Tab-separated table of C-alpha atoms in Angstrom:
chain	number	residue	atom	x	y	z
O	9	MET	CA	-46.392	112.749	-38.099
O	10	LYS	CA	-50.440	112.558	-40.350
O	11	ILE	CA	-50.158	110.051	-42.139
O	12	LEU	CA	-48.834	107.522	-39.776
O	13	LEU	CA	-50.733	108.080	-37.488
O	14	ILE	CA	-53.520	107.235	-40.144
O	15	ILE	CA	-51.840	104.159	-41.663
O	16	LEU	CA	-51.879	102.997	-37.676
O	17	GLN	CA	-55.484	103.020	-37.117
O	18	LEU	CA	-56.133	101.672	-40.822
O	19	ALA	CA	-53.728	98.926	-39.105
O	20	VAL	CA	-55.895	98.464	-35.852
O	21	LEU	CA	-59.511	98.687	-37.773
O	22	ALA	CA	-58.047	95.950	-40.430
O	23	GLY	CA	-57.299	93.851	-37.108
O	24	CYS	CA	-54.059	94.156	-38.012
O	25	SER	CA	-52.334	95.664	-35.039
O	26	LEU	CA	-48.835	96.346	-35.041
O	27	GLY	CA	-48.327	94.953	-31.721
O	28	ASN	CA	-50.652	91.219	-32.870
O	29	ASN	CA	-47.577	90.070	-34.170
O	30	VAL	CA	-44.727	90.396	-31.263
O	31	GLN	CA	-41.465	88.791	-31.451
O	32	THR	CA	-39.442	89.688	-28.872
O	33	ILE	CA	-39.649	91.996	-26.346
O	34	THR	CA	-35.532	93.651	-25.945
O	35	VAL	CA	-34.359	95.568	-22.939
O	36	SER	CA	-31.432	98.017	-24.063
O	37	THR	CA	-29.182	100.575	-22.128
O	38	TYR	CA	-30.086	103.556	-24.441
O	39	ALA	CA	-28.138	106.273	-22.725
O	40	GLY	CA	-25.685	107.230	-19.210
O	41	ASN	CA	-22.764	105.245	-17.607
O	42	VAL	CA	-24.802	101.984	-15.344
O	43	GLY	CA	-24.265	103.265	-11.426
O	44	VAL	CA	-23.303	106.782	-11.455
O	45	SER	CA	-25.204	109.990	-10.657
O	46	GLY	CA	-23.303	112.347	-12.518
O	47	TRP	CA	-23.866	115.295	-15.468
O	48	ARG	CA	-22.411	114.847	-18.577
O	49	ASN	CA	-22.602	115.567	-22.200
O	50	GLY	CA	-21.748	114.016	-25.446
O	51	PRO	CA	-22.886	110.264	-27.059
O	52	ALA	CA	-25.498	108.094	-25.063
O	53	GLN	CA	-22.707	105.588	-24.177
O	54	THR	CA	-20.489	108.145	-21.897
O	55	ALA	CA	-22.995	110.584	-21.259
O	56	GLU	CA	-24.702	110.622	-17.117
O	57	PHE	CA	-27.585	111.427	-15.601
O	58	SER	CA	-28.301	112.397	-12.066
O	59	SER	CA	-31.852	109.918	-10.964
O	60	PRO	CA	-33.841	110.997	-14.145
O	61	TYR	CA	-37.327	111.053	-13.399
O	62	ALA	CA	-40.017	111.719	-16.593
O	63	LEU	CA	-39.597	110.983	-19.964
O	64	ALA	CA	-41.565	112.892	-23.360
O	65	LEU	CA	-40.330	111.961	-26.648
O	66	ASP	CA	-40.906	114.146	-29.853
O	67	SER	CA	-42.553	112.982	-33.053
O	68	ALA	CA	-38.252	113.439	-34.240
O	69	GLY	CA	-37.436	110.824	-32.496
O	70	ASN	CA	-35.705	113.442	-29.449
O	71	LEU	CA	-35.993	112.064	-26.175
O	72	TYR	CA	-36.017	114.796	-23.377
O	73	VAL	CA	-35.521	113.777	-19.643
O	74	GLY	CA	-35.477	115.446	-16.974
O	75	ASP	CA	-32.886	115.117	-15.313
O	76	SER	CA	-34.107	115.534	-11.778
O	77	LEU	CA	-30.757	116.375	-9.474
O	78	ASN	CA	-29.222	117.603	-12.749
O	79	TYR	CA	-31.894	120.018	-12.775
O	80	ARG	CA	-32.066	120.757	-15.994
O	81	VAL	CA	-33.923	118.867	-19.049
O	82	ARG	CA	-31.253	116.699	-20.994
O	83	ARG	CA	-32.513	116.400	-24.694
O	84	ILE	CA	-30.971	112.918	-26.556
O	85	THR	CA	-30.909	112.794	-30.284
O	86	PRO	CA	-32.112	109.989	-32.917
O	87	GLU	CA	-27.996	110.282	-33.003
O	88	GLY	CA	-27.090	109.406	-29.745
O	89	ILE	CA	-25.588	112.513	-28.376
O	90	VAL	CA	-27.121	114.168	-25.012
O	91	SER	CA	-26.758	117.586	-24.564
O	92	ASP	CA	-28.473	120.013	-21.999
O	93	PHE	CA	-31.718	121.611	-23.588
O	94	VAL	CA	-32.100	124.052	-20.541
O	95	GLY	CA	-32.139	124.707	-16.321
O	96	ARG	CA	-28.915	124.681	-14.904
O	97	GLY	CA	-29.420	124.252	-11.552
O	98	MET	CA	-31.751	123.985	-8.384
O	99	GLY	CA	-33.582	126.797	-7.249
O	100	PHE	CA	-36.559	128.720	-9.611
O	101	ALA	CA	-35.884	131.326	-11.698
O	102	ASP	CA	-37.809	131.491	-15.501
O	103	HIS	CA	-35.727	133.003	-18.479
O	104	PRO	CA	-35.683	134.136	-22.122
O	105	GLN	CA	-32.920	132.521	-22.071
O	106	GLY	CA	-34.165	128.582	-21.129
O	107	ILE	CA	-30.414	127.411	-20.963
O	108	MET	CA	-30.260	130.117	-17.563
O	109	ALA	CA	-33.866	128.984	-16.265
O	110	ASN	CA	-33.427	126.794	-12.650
O	111	PHE	CA	-35.404	124.337	-12.203
O	112	GLN	CA	-36.146	121.706	-8.537
O	113	GLU	CA	-36.592	118.642	-9.363
O	114	ILE	CA	-38.893	117.658	-12.482
O	115	ARG	CA	-41.417	114.654	-12.879
O	116	GLY	CA	-43.477	115.438	-14.996
O	117	LEU	CA	-42.776	116.669	-19.085
O	118	ALA	CA	-45.731	116.555	-22.306
O	119	PHE	CA	-45.697	118.575	-25.116
O	120	SER	CA	-48.548	119.625	-26.312
O	121	PRO	CA	-50.017	118.852	-29.544
O	122	ASP	CA	-48.804	120.835	-32.535
O	123	GLU	CA	-45.694	120.237	-29.890
O	124	GLN	CA	-44.632	123.924	-30.131
O	125	TYR	CA	-44.761	123.325	-26.137
O	126	LEU	CA	-42.892	121.223	-23.630
O	127	TYR	CA	-44.407	121.775	-20.420
O	128	ILE	CA	-42.681	120.389	-17.658
O	129	SER	CA	-43.830	119.245	-13.753
O	130	ASP	CA	-41.444	121.289	-11.400
O	131	TYR	CA	-42.549	119.468	-7.956
O	132	GLN	CA	-40.148	121.170	-5.963
O	133	ASN	CA	-41.308	124.398	-6.562
O	134	CYS	CA	-45.347	123.490	-7.195
O	135	ARG	CA	-44.880	125.290	-10.269
O	136	ILE	CA	-45.903	123.999	-13.898
O	137	ARG	CA	-43.213	125.665	-16.181
O	138	ARG	CA	-43.813	125.854	-20.228
O	139	VAL	CA	-40.554	125.435	-22.772
O	140	ASP	CA	-41.684	127.583	-26.509
O	141	MET	CA	-40.076	125.145	-28.771
O	142	LEU	CA	-39.964	128.042	-31.852
O	143	ASP	CA	-38.460	130.736	-29.654
O	144	PRO	CA	-34.319	129.870	-30.920
O	145	ASP	CA	-33.655	130.757	-27.151
O	146	LEU	CA	-36.245	128.354	-25.838
O	147	ALA	CA	-38.270	130.645	-23.783
O	148	VAL	CA	-39.320	129.786	-20.361
O	149	ASP	CA	-41.711	130.510	-18.339
O	150	THR	CA	-44.269	129.595	-15.611
O	151	ILE	CA	-48.140	129.287	-16.485
O	152	ALA	CA	-48.936	128.512	-13.105
O	153	GLY	CA	-48.482	128.127	-9.665
O	154	GLY	CA	-46.809	129.231	-6.980
O	155	LEU	CA	-45.970	128.728	-3.608
O	156	VAL	CA	-47.524	125.455	-2.018
O	157	GLY	CA	-51.733	125.085	-1.346
O	158	PHE	CA	-54.762	124.043	-3.672
O	159	ALA	CA	-56.614	127.017	-5.175
O	160	ASP	CA	-57.603	126.935	-8.635
O	161	GLY	CA	-57.482	130.626	-10.501
O	162	ILE	CA	-55.425	132.118	-13.295
O	163	GLY	CA	-51.078	131.312	-14.142
O	164	GLU	CA	-49.285	132.721	-10.790
O	165	ASN	CA	-52.915	132.804	-8.440
O	166	ALA	CA	-53.586	128.905	-8.499
O	167	ARG	CA	-51.681	126.609	-5.934
O	168	PHE	CA	-50.448	123.126	-5.945
O	169	SER	CA	-48.837	120.507	-3.632
O	170	TYR	CA	-46.215	118.802	-4.947
O	171	GLN	CA	-47.347	118.062	-8.657
O	172	GLN	CA	-45.817	115.398	-11.010
O	173	GLY	CA	-47.780	113.577	-13.817
O	174	ILE	CA	-48.699	115.528	-16.130
O	175	ALA	CA	-49.864	115.422	-20.082
O	176	THR	CA	-51.977	117.199	-22.792
O	177	ASP	CA	-55.400	116.390	-24.822
O	178	ILE	CA	-56.088	116.488	-27.914
O	179	GLU	CA	-57.656	120.088	-27.499
O	180	GLY	CA	-53.988	120.983	-25.409
O	181	ASN	CA	-55.716	120.943	-21.700
O	182	ILE	CA	-53.638	120.108	-19.719
O	183	PHE	CA	-53.373	117.802	-17.212
O	184	VAL	CA	-52.403	117.552	-13.456
O	185	ALA	CA	-51.513	115.198	-11.084
O	186	ASP	CA	-51.854	117.271	-7.733
O	187	THR	CA	-50.031	114.411	-5.596
O	188	SER	CA	-49.884	116.549	-2.145
O	189	ASN	CA	-53.803	117.638	-2.986
O	190	ASN	CA	-55.292	114.475	-4.082
O	191	SER	CA	-56.836	115.207	-6.387
O	192	ILE	CA	-56.879	116.139	-10.885
O	193	ARG	CA	-56.194	119.984	-11.776
O	194	LYS	CA	-56.784	121.313	-15.768
O	195	ILE	CA	-55.140	124.189	-17.197
O	196	GLU	CA	-56.850	126.019	-20.072
O	197	PRO	CA	-53.768	126.521	-22.786
O	198	ASP	CA	-54.993	129.902	-23.745
O	199	THR	CA	-55.591	131.451	-20.556
O	200	TRP	CA	-53.709	129.935	-17.799
O	201	ASN	CA	-56.766	129.399	-15.768
O	202	VAL	CA	-56.663	126.335	-13.512
O	203	THR	CA	-59.877	124.286	-12.529
O	204	THR	CA	-59.790	121.082	-10.224
O	205	ILE	CA	-61.940	117.926	-12.576
O	206	ALA	CA	-61.480	115.382	-9.587
O	207	GLY	CA	-60.988	115.577	-6.212
O	208	ALA	CA	-61.687	118.675	-3.311
O	209	GLY	CA	-58.106	118.821	-2.348
O	210	GLY	CA	-57.995	117.557	0.580
O	211	ASP	CA	-57.061	114.532	2.675
O	212	PRO	CA	-56.235	110.761	0.241
O	213	GLY	CA	-59.470	108.607	0.485
O	214	PHE	CA	-60.908	106.637	-2.082
O	215	ALA	CA	-64.943	107.630	-3.423
O	216	ASN	CA	-66.262	107.703	-7.576
O	217	GLY	CA	-68.487	110.172	-8.478
O	218	GLN	CA	-68.609	113.676	-9.960
O	219	GLY	CA	-66.320	115.847	-9.800
O	220	ALA	CA	-65.066	117.158	-6.353
O	221	SER	CA	-66.778	114.199	-4.925
O	222	ALA	CA	-64.144	111.690	-5.545
O	223	ARG	CA	-61.077	110.539	-4.037
O	224	PHE	CA	-57.455	109.981	-4.368
O	225	SER	CA	-54.919	108.239	-2.765
O	226	TRP	CA	-51.658	110.389	-4.033
O	227	PRO	CA	-52.154	109.886	-7.302
O	228	THR	CA	-48.426	110.389	-9.263
O	229	GLY	CA	-49.647	109.242	-12.946
O	230	VAL	CA	-52.209	110.635	-15.354
O	231	VAL	CA	-52.406	110.812	-19.399
O	232	ALA	CA	-55.646	111.489	-22.037
O	233	ASP	CA	-56.681	109.065	-23.589
O	234	SER	CA	-58.441	109.518	-27.798
O	235	GLN	CA	-60.905	110.852	-26.716
O	236	GLY	CA	-59.828	113.257	-24.040
O	237	ASN	CA	-60.654	110.916	-20.780
O	238	VAL	CA	-58.049	111.062	-18.570
O	239	ILE	CA	-56.751	108.557	-16.825
O	240	VAL	CA	-54.687	108.404	-13.062
O	241	ALA	CA	-52.831	106.409	-11.188
O	242	ASP	CA	-54.071	106.012	-8.246
O	243	ILE	CA	-51.251	105.066	-6.426
O	244	TRP	CA	-52.299	104.171	-3.115
O	245	ASN	CA	-55.831	102.945	-3.977
O	246	HIS	CA	-53.045	100.042	-6.167
O	247	CYS	CA	-55.731	100.909	-9.542
O	248	PHE	CA	-56.032	103.030	-11.870
O	249	ARG	CA	-59.234	105.843	-12.098
O	250	PHE	CA	-60.654	106.917	-15.136
O	251	ILE	CA	-62.323	110.485	-15.529
O	252	ASP	CA	-65.364	110.926	-18.217
O	253	LEU	CA	-65.196	114.433	-20.279
O	254	GLU	CA	-68.057	115.508	-17.533
O	255	GLY	CA	-65.631	114.849	-14.515
O	256	ASN	CA	-67.355	111.842	-13.498
O	257	VAL	CA	-64.965	109.533	-11.594
O	258	SER	CA	-64.736	105.602	-11.851
O	259	VAL	CA	-62.234	102.938	-11.767
O	260	TYR	CA	-60.548	102.662	-14.546
O	261	ALA	CA	-58.447	98.836	-14.404
O	262	SER	CA	-58.013	96.731	-11.223
O	263	PHE	CA	-60.023	97.664	-8.384
O	264	ARG	CA	-59.500	99.660	-4.895
O	265	GLY	CA	-56.900	97.748	-2.791
O	266	SER	CA	-55.143	95.421	-5.034
O	267	TRP	CA	-52.341	95.198	-3.674
O	268	GLY	CA	-49.685	92.827	-5.086
O	269	TYR	CA	-48.845	91.974	-8.403
O	270	VAL	CA	-51.248	89.274	-10.659
O	271	ASP	CA	-51.107	90.131	-14.829
O	272	GLY	CA	-54.247	89.175	-16.295
O	273	GLU	CA	-58.274	90.458	-17.181
O	274	SER	CA	-59.028	93.429	-14.679
O	275	THR	CA	-60.519	92.424	-12.909
O	276	ILE	CA	-58.500	89.985	-11.000
O	277	ALA	CA	-55.441	92.407	-11.952
O	278	ARG	CA	-53.262	93.735	-9.391
O	279	VAL	CA	-50.803	96.211	-8.654
O	280	GLY	CA	-48.190	96.682	-6.509
O	281	LEU	CA	-47.452	101.278	-6.808
O	282	PRO	CA	-48.481	102.302	-10.239
O	283	GLU	CA	-46.480	105.802	-10.948
O	284	ILE	CA	-46.017	107.566	-14.583
O	285	MET	CA	-47.955	106.575	-17.243
O	286	ALA	CA	-47.891	106.963	-20.602
O	287	VAL	CA	-50.751	106.315	-23.378
O	288	ASP	CA	-50.241	104.888	-27.145
O	289	LEU	CA	-52.175	105.823	-30.437
O	290	PHE	CA	-54.388	103.053	-29.434
O	291	ASP	CA	-54.887	103.285	-25.740
O	292	THR	CA	-53.042	101.272	-24.394
O	293	VAL	CA	-51.723	102.999	-20.932
O	294	TYR	CA	-48.114	101.811	-19.948
O	295	PHE	CA	-47.135	102.242	-16.452
O	296	LEU	CA	-44.371	101.682	-13.962
O	297	ASP	CA	-44.844	99.524	-11.267
O	298	VAL	CA	-42.303	100.126	-8.259
O	299	TYR	CA	-42.862	98.029	-6.414
O	300	GLY	CA	-42.664	94.945	-8.875
O	301	GLN	CA	-39.368	96.911	-10.598
O	302	SER	CA	-41.661	96.187	-14.216
O	303	VAL	CA	-42.674	97.982	-16.899
O	304	ARG	CA	-46.409	97.330	-17.622
O	305	LYS	CA	-48.978	97.804	-20.108
O	306	ILE	CA	-53.207	97.822	-20.215
O	307	THR	CA	-54.653	97.333	-22.958
O	308	ARG	CA	-57.890	99.039	-23.917
O	309	GLY	CA	-60.913	96.118	-23.961
O	310	ARG	CA	-63.842	96.416	-26.367
O	311	LEU	CA	-67.376	98.592	-25.636
O	312	VAL	CA	-69.124	96.102	-24.676
O	313	GLU	CA	-73.237	97.842	-26.568
O	314	GLY	CA	-75.787	98.414	-24.110
O	315	LYS	CA	-79.012	95.768	-24.005
O	316	THR	CA	-82.263	94.951	-22.486
O	317	ILE	CA	-82.486	91.727	-20.081
O	318	PRO	CA	-83.938	88.604	-22.583
O	319	GLY	CA	-87.053	87.602	-20.302
O	320	GLN	CA	-87.665	91.673	-18.113
O	321	PRO	CA	-89.122	93.869	-19.541
O	322	ASN	CA	-89.488	96.024	-16.360
O	323	ALA	CA	-86.465	95.357	-15.636
O	324	ALA	CA	-83.078	98.453	-15.988
O	325	PRO	CA	-81.801	97.718	-18.711
O	326	ILE	CA	-77.659	96.435	-18.461
O	327	PRO	CA	-75.697	99.934	-19.429
O	328	PRO	CA	-72.430	99.724	-21.567
O	329	SER	CA	-69.484	98.343	-21.056
O	330	ILE	CA	-65.733	97.793	-21.551
O	331	THR	CA	-64.366	93.838	-21.201
O	332	GLY	CA	-61.494	92.788	-22.068
O	333	ARG	CA	-58.909	94.822	-20.443
O	334	VAL	CA	-55.782	92.967	-19.669
O	335	PHE	CA	-52.964	94.053	-17.397
O	336	MET	CA	-49.531	92.320	-19.010
O	337	THR	CA	-45.433	92.231	-18.269
O	338	VAL	CA	-43.705	94.662	-20.563
O	339	ALA	CA	-40.247	93.793	-18.486
O	340	GLY	CA	-38.914	93.854	-14.817
O	341	ILE	CA	-39.429	91.495	-12.535
O	342	GLY	CA	-42.451	90.095	-13.622
O	343	GLU	CA	-44.270	89.034	-10.135
O	344	TRP	CA	-44.718	91.130	-6.613
O	345	VAL	CA	-42.024	90.544	-4.518
O	346	GLN	CA	-42.014	92.276	-0.453
O	347	ASN	CA	-39.828	94.562	-0.363
O	348	SER	CA	-38.827	93.903	-3.406
O	349	THR	CA	-35.291	96.163	-4.505
O	350	GLY	CA	-33.926	97.242	-8.179
O	351	SER	CA	-30.929	95.815	-9.663
O	352	PHE	CA	-30.268	95.783	-13.748
O	353	ARG	CA	-29.846	93.677	-15.959
O	354	ASN	CA	-30.212	93.774	-19.657
O	355	GLY	CA	-32.205	91.391	-21.935
O	356	SER	CA	-34.847	90.097	-22.802
O	357	GLY	CA	-38.863	91.164	-21.005
O	358	THR	CA	-38.640	89.809	-17.389
O	359	GLU	CA	-34.909	88.649	-17.585
O	360	ALA	CA	-34.443	92.490	-17.632
O	361	ARG	CA	-33.389	94.181	-14.257
O	362	PHE	CA	-34.762	97.808	-13.246
O	363	ASN	CA	-33.619	100.529	-9.811
O	364	SER	CA	-36.778	102.596	-9.274
O	365	PRO	CA	-38.515	103.204	-12.974
O	366	LYS	CA	-39.809	107.059	-12.915
O	367	GLY	CA	-40.114	107.847	-16.375
O	368	ILE	CA	-41.464	105.965	-19.455
O	369	ALA	CA	-42.401	107.288	-22.932
O	370	VAL	CA	-43.561	105.588	-25.342
O	371	SER	CA	-43.360	105.225	-29.492
O	372	PRO	CA	-47.106	106.177	-31.382
O	373	ASP	CA	-47.071	103.181	-33.198
O	374	GLY	CA	-46.275	101.429	-28.949
O	375	MET	CA	-43.219	99.290	-30.096
O	376	THR	CA	-40.304	101.135	-28.556
O	377	ILE	CA	-40.997	102.492	-24.775
O	378	TYR	CA	-38.211	104.078	-23.228
O	379	VAL	CA	-37.729	104.256	-19.447
O	380	ALA	CA	-35.841	106.906	-16.533
O	381	ASP	CA	-34.283	104.111	-14.767
O	382	THR	CA	-33.686	106.308	-11.488
O	383	GLU	CA	-31.889	104.894	-9.125
O	384	ASN	CA	-29.630	103.320	-11.988
O	385	HIS	CA	-28.987	106.764	-13.518
O	386	VAL	CA	-29.735	105.954	-16.721
O	387	ILE	CA	-31.969	105.309	-20.292
O	388	ARG	CA	-33.395	101.822	-20.685
O	389	LYS	CA	-34.695	101.229	-24.308
O	390	ILE	CA	-37.158	98.833	-24.624
O	391	THR	CA	-37.560	97.466	-28.396
O	392	ILE	CA	-40.648	95.331	-29.107
O	393	GLU	CA	-40.401	93.528	-32.902
């Protein structure tokens, strides 16, 4: 895995990113029975899901699905076999045998950097759960949360309010989009200590700033880039926010209130309802714009160094900035449609159609994207060649 990452990084440095020679984008059905809400294991073509939501991809190519209304995590092998992984039904129960645990609407999945643990955002239970991947019985336990509320603290002393997206950084820290608390939380992997890195647990709003002075409006998605910075899908502010290592919050892409659907350079781009996100090795952010029924991406952009203003020696220097951050539609409608409703169609790029996609996972090179097409009850695969 490390050798693959080094090769991909060298490709970027050489100016020959694997995404530069894109020829075709193809959307296909990876697993599930279109329009059928059910529960069936076996070959992917005959398997059934019920409102699949969260996705996570491991380094061996196994895809993990938070099968929301079946209240369990399912696994799809690279050979296309679907099976139950952990969980057996609705409710709450940790268990030393993961298959005996209970969940209530899974809305986020993320692996630890070494893939020893799979973290689960258990939405209705307001808890973060953990699967020990090295345990033969796949033990499930709660690492943070319990009763609904807002409180920092260790383990089950902490409180969340219907949190959704979850992500990890290169150090193993766990970040949580605490949606109804309008805050971004951090869980330390060794101590399970929960702190609030941005937001204050109050009503929705909008404000940049440091830590508790920042405001969000129902954040749903969160990812960590290669440097450990956090990017947030701030859904009702219709933009993406950036939290640096010191907890300073700024706008990452688009801008507050940019309701609509426009691809292009970040300052002119528009988003509808940006939800769950994923990130590839190159820090390209992929997200689901549910109002546009589309899969979109934001390129990383490049750093422009700060400089002094010519002829104005006493003026404040121009600070470093990012330029060239661009929105692109990968698949789906590719436009804003009033009261958009979903449908289903496989095909190339914007010919494809989705129905309220809610989960996304991407391969490290960004050339394969998996989508939980929630209201179609299937998992879709986007291949870029």
